[in-house]
mmCIF file of C-alpha atoms in Angstrom:
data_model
loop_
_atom_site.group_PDB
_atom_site.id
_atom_site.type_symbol
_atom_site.label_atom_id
_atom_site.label_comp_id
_atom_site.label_asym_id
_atom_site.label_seq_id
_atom_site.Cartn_x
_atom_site.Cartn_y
_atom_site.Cartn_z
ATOM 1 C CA UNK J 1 110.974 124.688 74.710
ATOM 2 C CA UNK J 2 110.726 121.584 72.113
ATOM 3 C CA UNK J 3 114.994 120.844 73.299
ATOM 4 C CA UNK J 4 113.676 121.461 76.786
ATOM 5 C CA UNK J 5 111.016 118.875 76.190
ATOM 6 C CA UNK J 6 112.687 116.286 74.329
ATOM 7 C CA UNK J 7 115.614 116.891 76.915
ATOM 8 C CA UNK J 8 113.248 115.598 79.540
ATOM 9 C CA UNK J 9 111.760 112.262 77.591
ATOM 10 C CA UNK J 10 115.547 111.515 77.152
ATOM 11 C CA UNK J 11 116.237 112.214 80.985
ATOM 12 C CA UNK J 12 112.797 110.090 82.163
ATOM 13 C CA UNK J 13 114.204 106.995 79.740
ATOM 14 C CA UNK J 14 117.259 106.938 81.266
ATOM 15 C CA UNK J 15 116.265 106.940 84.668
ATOM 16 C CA UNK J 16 113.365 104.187 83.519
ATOM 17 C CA UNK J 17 116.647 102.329 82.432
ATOM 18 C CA UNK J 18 118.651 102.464 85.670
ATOM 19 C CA UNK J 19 115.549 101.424 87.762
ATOM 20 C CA UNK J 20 114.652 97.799 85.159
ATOM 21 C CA UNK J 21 116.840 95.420 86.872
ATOM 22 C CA UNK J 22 115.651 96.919 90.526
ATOM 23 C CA UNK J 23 111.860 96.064 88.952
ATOM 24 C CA UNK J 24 112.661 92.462 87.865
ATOM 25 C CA UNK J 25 114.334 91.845 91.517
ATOM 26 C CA UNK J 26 111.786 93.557 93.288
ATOM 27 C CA UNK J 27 108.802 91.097 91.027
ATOM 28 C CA UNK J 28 111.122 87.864 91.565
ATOM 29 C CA UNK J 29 111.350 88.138 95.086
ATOM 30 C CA UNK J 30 108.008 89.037 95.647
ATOM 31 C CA UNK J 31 106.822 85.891 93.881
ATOM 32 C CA UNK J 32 109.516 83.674 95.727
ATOM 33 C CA UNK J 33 107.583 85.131 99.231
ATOM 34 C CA UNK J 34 104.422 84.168 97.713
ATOM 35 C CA UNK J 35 105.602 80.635 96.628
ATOM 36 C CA UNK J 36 107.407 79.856 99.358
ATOM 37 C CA UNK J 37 104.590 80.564 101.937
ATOM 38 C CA UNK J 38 101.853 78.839 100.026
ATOM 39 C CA UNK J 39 104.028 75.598 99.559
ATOM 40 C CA UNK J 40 104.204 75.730 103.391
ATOM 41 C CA UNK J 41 100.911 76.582 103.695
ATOM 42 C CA UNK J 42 99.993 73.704 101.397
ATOM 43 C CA UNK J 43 102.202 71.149 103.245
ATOM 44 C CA UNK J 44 101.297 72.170 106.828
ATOM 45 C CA UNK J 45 97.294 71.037 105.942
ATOM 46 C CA UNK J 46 97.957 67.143 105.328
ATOM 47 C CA UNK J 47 100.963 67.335 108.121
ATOM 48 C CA UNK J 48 98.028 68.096 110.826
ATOM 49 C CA UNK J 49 95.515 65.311 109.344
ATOM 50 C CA UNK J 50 98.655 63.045 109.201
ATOM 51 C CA UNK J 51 99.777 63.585 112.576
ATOM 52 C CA UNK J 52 96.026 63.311 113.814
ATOM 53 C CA UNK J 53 96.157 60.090 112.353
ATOM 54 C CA UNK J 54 99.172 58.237 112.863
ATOM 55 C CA UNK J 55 98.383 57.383 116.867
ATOM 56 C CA UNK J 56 94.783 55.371 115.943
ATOM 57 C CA UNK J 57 96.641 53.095 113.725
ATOM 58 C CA UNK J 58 97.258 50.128 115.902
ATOM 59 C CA UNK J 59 98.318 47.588 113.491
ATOM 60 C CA UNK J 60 101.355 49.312 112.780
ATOM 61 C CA UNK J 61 104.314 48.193 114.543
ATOM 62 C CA UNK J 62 105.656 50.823 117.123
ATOM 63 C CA UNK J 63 109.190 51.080 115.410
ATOM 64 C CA UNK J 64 107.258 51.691 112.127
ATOM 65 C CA UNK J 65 105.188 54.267 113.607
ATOM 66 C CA UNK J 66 108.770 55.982 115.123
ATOM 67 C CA UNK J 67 109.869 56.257 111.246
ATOM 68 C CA UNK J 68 106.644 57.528 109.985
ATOM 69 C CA UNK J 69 106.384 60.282 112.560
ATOM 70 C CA UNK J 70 110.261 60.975 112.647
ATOM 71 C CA UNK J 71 109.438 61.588 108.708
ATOM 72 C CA UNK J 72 106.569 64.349 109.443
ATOM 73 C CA UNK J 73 108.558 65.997 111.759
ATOM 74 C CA UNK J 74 111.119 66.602 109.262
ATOM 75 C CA UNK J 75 108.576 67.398 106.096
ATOM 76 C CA UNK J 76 106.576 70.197 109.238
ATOM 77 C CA UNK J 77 110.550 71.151 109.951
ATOM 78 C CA UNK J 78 110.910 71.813 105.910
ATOM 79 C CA UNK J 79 107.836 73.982 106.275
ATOM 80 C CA UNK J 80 108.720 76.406 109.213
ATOM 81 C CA UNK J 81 111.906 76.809 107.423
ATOM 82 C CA UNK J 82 110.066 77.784 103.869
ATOM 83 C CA UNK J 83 108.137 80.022 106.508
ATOM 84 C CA UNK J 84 111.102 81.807 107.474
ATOM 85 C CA UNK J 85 112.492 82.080 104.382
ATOM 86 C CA UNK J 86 108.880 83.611 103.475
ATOM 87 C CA UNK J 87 109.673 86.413 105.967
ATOM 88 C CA UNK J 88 113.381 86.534 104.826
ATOM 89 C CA UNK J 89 112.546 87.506 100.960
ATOM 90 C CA UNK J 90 109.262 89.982 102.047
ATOM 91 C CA UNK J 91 111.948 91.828 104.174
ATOM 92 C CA UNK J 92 113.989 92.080 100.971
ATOM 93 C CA UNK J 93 111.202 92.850 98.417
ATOM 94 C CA UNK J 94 110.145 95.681 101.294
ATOM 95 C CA UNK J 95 113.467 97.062 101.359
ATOM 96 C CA UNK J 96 113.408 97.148 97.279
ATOM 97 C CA UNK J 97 110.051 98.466 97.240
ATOM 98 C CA UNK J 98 111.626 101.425 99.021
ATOM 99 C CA UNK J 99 114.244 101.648 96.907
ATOM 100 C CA UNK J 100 111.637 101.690 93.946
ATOM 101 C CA UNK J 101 108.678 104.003 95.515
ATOM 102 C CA UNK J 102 109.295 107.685 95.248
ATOM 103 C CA UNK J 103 107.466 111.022 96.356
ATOM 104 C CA UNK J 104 106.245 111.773 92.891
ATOM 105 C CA UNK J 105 104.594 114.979 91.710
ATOM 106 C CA UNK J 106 101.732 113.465 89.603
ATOM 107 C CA UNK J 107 101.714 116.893 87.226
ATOM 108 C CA UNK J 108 105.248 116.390 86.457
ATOM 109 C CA UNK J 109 104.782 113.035 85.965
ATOM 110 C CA UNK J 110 102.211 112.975 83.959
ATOM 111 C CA UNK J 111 103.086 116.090 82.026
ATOM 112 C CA UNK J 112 106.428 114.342 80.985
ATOM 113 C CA UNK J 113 103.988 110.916 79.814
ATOM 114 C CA UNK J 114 102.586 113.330 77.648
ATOM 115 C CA UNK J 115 105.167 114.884 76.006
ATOM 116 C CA UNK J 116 106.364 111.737 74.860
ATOM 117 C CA UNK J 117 102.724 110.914 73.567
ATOM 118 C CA UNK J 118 102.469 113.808 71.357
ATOM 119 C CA UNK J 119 105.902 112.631 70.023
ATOM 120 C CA UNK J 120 104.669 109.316 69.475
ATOM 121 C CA UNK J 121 101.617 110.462 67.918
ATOM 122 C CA UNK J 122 102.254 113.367 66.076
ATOM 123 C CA UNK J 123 101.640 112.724 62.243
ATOM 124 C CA UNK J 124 97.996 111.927 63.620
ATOM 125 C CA UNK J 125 96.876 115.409 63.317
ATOM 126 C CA UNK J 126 93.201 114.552 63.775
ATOM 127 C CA UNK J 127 93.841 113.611 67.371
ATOM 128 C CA UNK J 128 95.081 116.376 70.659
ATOM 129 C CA UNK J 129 96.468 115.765 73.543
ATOM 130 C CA UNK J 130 95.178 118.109 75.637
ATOM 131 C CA UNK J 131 96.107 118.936 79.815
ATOM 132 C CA UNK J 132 96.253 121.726 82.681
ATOM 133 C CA UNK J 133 97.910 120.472 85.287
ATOM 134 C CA UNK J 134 98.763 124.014 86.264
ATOM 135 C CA UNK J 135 97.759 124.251 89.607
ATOM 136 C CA UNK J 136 98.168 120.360 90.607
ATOM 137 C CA UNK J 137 102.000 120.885 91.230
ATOM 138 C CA UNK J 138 101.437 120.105 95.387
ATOM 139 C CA UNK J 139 99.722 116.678 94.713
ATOM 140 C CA UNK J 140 102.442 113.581 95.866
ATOM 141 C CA UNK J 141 102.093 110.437 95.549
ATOM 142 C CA UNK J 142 104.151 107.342 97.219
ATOM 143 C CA UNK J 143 104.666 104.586 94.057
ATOM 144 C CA UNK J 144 107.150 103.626 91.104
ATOM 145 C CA UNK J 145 106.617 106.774 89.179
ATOM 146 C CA UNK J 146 107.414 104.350 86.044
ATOM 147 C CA UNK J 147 104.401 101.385 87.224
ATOM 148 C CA UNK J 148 102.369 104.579 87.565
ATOM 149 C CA UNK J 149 103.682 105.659 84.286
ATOM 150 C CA UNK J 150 102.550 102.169 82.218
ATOM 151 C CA UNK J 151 99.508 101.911 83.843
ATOM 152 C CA UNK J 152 98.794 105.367 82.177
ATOM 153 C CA UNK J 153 100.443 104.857 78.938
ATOM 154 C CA UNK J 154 97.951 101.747 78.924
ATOM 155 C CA UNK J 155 94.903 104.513 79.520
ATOM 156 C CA UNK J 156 96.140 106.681 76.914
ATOM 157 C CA UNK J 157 96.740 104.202 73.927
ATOM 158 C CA UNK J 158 93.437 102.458 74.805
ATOM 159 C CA UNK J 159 91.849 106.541 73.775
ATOM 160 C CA UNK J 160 93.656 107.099 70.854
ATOM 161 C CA UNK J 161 92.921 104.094 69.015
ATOM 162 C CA UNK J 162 89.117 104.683 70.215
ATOM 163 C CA UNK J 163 89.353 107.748 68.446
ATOM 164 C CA UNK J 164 91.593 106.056 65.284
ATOM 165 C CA UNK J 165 89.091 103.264 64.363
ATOM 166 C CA UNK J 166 86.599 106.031 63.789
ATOM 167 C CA UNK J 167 88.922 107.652 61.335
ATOM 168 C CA UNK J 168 88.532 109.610 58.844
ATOM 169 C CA UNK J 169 84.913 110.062 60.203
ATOM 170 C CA UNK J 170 86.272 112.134 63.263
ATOM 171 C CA UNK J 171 88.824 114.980 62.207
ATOM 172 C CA UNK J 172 88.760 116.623 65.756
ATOM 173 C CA UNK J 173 89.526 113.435 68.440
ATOM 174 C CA UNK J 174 90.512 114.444 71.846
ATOM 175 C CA UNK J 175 92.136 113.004 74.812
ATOM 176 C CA UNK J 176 91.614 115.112 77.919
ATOM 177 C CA UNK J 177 93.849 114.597 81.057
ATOM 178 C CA UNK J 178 93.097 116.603 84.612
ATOM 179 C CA UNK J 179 93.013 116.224 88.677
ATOM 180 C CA UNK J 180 90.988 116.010 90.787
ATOM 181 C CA UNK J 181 90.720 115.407 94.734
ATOM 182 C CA UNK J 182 88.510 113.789 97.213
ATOM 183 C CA UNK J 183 88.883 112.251 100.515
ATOM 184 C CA UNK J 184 87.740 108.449 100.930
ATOM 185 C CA UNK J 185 85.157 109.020 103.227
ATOM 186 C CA UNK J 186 81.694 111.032 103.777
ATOM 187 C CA UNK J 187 82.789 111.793 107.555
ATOM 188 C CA UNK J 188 84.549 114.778 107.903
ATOM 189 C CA UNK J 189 85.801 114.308 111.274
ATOM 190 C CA UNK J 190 86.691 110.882 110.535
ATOM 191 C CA UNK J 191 90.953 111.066 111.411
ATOM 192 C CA UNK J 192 91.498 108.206 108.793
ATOM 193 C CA UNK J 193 90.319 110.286 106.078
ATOM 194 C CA UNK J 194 92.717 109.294 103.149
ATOM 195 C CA UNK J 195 92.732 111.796 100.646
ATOM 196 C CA UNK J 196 93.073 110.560 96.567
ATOM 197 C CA UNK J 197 94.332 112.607 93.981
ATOM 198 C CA UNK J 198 92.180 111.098 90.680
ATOM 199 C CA UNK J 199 93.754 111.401 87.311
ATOM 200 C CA UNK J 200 90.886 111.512 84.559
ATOM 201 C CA UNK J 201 91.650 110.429 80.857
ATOM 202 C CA UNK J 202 88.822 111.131 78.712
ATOM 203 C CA UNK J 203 88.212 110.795 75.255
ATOM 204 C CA UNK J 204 85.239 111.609 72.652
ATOM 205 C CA UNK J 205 86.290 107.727 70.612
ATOM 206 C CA UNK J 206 84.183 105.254 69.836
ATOM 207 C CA UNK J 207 83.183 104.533 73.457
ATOM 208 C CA UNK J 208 81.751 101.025 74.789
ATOM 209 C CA UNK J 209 78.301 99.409 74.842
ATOM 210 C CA UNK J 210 76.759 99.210 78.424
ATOM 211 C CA UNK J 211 76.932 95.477 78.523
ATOM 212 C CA UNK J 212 80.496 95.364 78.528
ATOM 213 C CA UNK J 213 81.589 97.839 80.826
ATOM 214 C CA UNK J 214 81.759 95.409 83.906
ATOM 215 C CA UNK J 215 83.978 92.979 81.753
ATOM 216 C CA UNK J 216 86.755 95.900 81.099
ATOM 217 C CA UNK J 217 89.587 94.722 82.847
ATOM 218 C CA UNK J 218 89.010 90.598 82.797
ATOM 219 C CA UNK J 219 92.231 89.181 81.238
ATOM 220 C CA UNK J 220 92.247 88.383 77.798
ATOM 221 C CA UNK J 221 88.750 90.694 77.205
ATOM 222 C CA UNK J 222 89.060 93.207 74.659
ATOM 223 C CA UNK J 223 86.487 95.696 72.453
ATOM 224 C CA UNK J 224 86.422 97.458 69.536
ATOM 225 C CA UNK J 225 90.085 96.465 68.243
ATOM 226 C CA UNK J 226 89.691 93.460 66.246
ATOM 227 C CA UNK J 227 92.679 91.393 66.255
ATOM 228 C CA UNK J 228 95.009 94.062 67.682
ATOM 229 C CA UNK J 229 93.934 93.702 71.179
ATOM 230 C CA UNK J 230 95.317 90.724 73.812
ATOM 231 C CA UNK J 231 93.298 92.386 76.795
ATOM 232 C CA UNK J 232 96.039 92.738 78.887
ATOM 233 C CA UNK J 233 96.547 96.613 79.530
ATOM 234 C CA UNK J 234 93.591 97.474 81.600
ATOM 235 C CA UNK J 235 94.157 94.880 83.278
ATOM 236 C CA UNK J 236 97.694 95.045 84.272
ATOM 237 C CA UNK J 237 96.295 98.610 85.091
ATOM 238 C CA UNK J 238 93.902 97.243 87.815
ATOM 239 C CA UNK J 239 96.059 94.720 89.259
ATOM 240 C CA UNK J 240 99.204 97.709 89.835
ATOM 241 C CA UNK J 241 96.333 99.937 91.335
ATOM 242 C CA UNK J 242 95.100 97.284 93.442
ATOM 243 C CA UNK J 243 98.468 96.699 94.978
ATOM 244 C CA UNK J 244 99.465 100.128 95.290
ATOM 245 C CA UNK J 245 96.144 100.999 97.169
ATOM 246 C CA UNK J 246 94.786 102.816 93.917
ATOM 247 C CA UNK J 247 91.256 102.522 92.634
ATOM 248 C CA UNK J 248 90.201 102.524 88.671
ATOM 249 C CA UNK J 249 86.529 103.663 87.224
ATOM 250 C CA UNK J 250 85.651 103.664 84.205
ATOM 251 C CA UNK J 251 82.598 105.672 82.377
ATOM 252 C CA UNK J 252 81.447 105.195 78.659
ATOM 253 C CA UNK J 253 78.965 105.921 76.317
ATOM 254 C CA UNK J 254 78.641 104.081 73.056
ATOM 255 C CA UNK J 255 78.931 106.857 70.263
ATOM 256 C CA UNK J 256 80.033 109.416 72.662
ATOM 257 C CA UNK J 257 83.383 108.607 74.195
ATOM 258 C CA UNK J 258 84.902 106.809 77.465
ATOM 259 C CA UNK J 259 86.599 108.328 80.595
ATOM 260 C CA UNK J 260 88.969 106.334 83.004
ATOM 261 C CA UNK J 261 89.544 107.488 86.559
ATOM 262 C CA UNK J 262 92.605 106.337 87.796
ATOM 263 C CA UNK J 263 92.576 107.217 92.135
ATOM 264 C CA UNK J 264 95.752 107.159 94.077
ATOM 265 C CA UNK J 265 96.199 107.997 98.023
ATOM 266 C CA UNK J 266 98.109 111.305 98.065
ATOM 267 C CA UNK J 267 100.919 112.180 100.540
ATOM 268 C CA UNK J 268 102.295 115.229 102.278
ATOM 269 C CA UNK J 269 104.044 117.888 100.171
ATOM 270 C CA UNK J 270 108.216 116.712 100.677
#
């Protein structure tokens, strides 16, 4: 079972290996799309007031005039084509996307993040790792299996060290992992219904004072970590969920622990 085990982190890193470059060009492209159509967006907004303009200025010379409008039709023409280019590289970031997004059995998944966490963490006997995933095996999910998998490598580290900083005062820390389901609307009959498949990581740490919970998640805001914490994790977490239709909820107690619901839309069993 352990060669089994560490035969699949070795297998999973691999495949996380093949897939990097596909990641960076799938990123690039996406911000070239989003540059590209806010430059034109940007440009087209003067262009108009410009071109609004240019015929109630009478003491310019008509030939002048000619030039000056000859110039805005060739700064507008630079803007359609930055708009078609636009469409051009969201084509090709949807065709990577593709590429990128798998049918992904979230046990598996998950099960496999774990593994590698108790190898990570294992001289920290004061802390388990605990998870039944047992009968989640038909719950799919469309996304990068390894965005999905740093968003909840994030989660995880964020419980440990809630549990670490109140070392050696805690000698039994947890860090519980289980599905659940729930469709995204109180309607029944309503045909939309999208059905989420919720992964909860829960831990009995330190936990978080009410005042801050709304600010988990703001870039650059940490708690409880001193000078080891930049803020960025949860947040990165939020924005991947965000544009992978996922939701994120966090509950937390000061003294007793936090949990983090992470919510993805499921799909159909392949």
């Amino acid at each position: 079972i352990e060669n089994l085990s560490f035969k699949n982190i070795v297998q999973s890193k691999v495949v996380q290996e093949q897939y990097k470059d596909q990641l960076v060009d799938f990123r690039s492209t996406e911000k070239s799309a989003e540059l590209a159509r806010q430059i034109a967006h940007d440009i087209r907004s003067p262009l108009s007031a410009l071109n609004m303009l240019i015929p109630t200025l009478n003491n310019i010379p008509e030939e002048k005039k000619v030039v000056i409008l000859e110039s805005l039709s060739r700064i507008n023409d630079m803007a359609s084509a930055l708009l078609a280019r636009c469409k051009e590289l969201q084509k090709t970031a949807g065709e990577i996307r593709a590429q990128i997004e798998k049918s992904v059995s979230l046990a598996e998944l998950v099960n496999t993040l774990i593994l590698e966490k108790r190898v990570q963490h294992q001289m920290k006997s004061y802390i388990s790792l605990e998870s039944n995933f047992s009968n989640a095996y038909t719950n799919f999910v469309q996304v990068d299996p390894f965005g999905l998998k740093r968003v909840l490598s994030n989660i995880i580290e964020n419980a440990i060290e809630a549990i670490e900083c109140l070392h050696p005062k805690i000698t039994n820390g947890v860090v519980q992992l289980f599905l659940t389901t729930e469709d995204n609307s109180s309607n029944s009959r309503d045909l939309d219904t999208v059905k989420y498949v919720s992964i909860h990581i829960k831990d009995n740490g330190r936990g978080i004072e009410s005042e801050f919970i709304d600010r988990v998640g703001e870039k650059g805001f940490t708690f409880g970590k001193g000078t080891n914490g930049n803020g960025i994790g949860v947040h990165s977490a939020k924005e991947w969920l965000n544009e992978n239709n996922g939701q994120f909820e966090i509950k937390s107690h000061l003294g007793k622990g936090t949990e983090v619901i992470i919510s993805i839309p499921m799909v159909k069993t392949p």
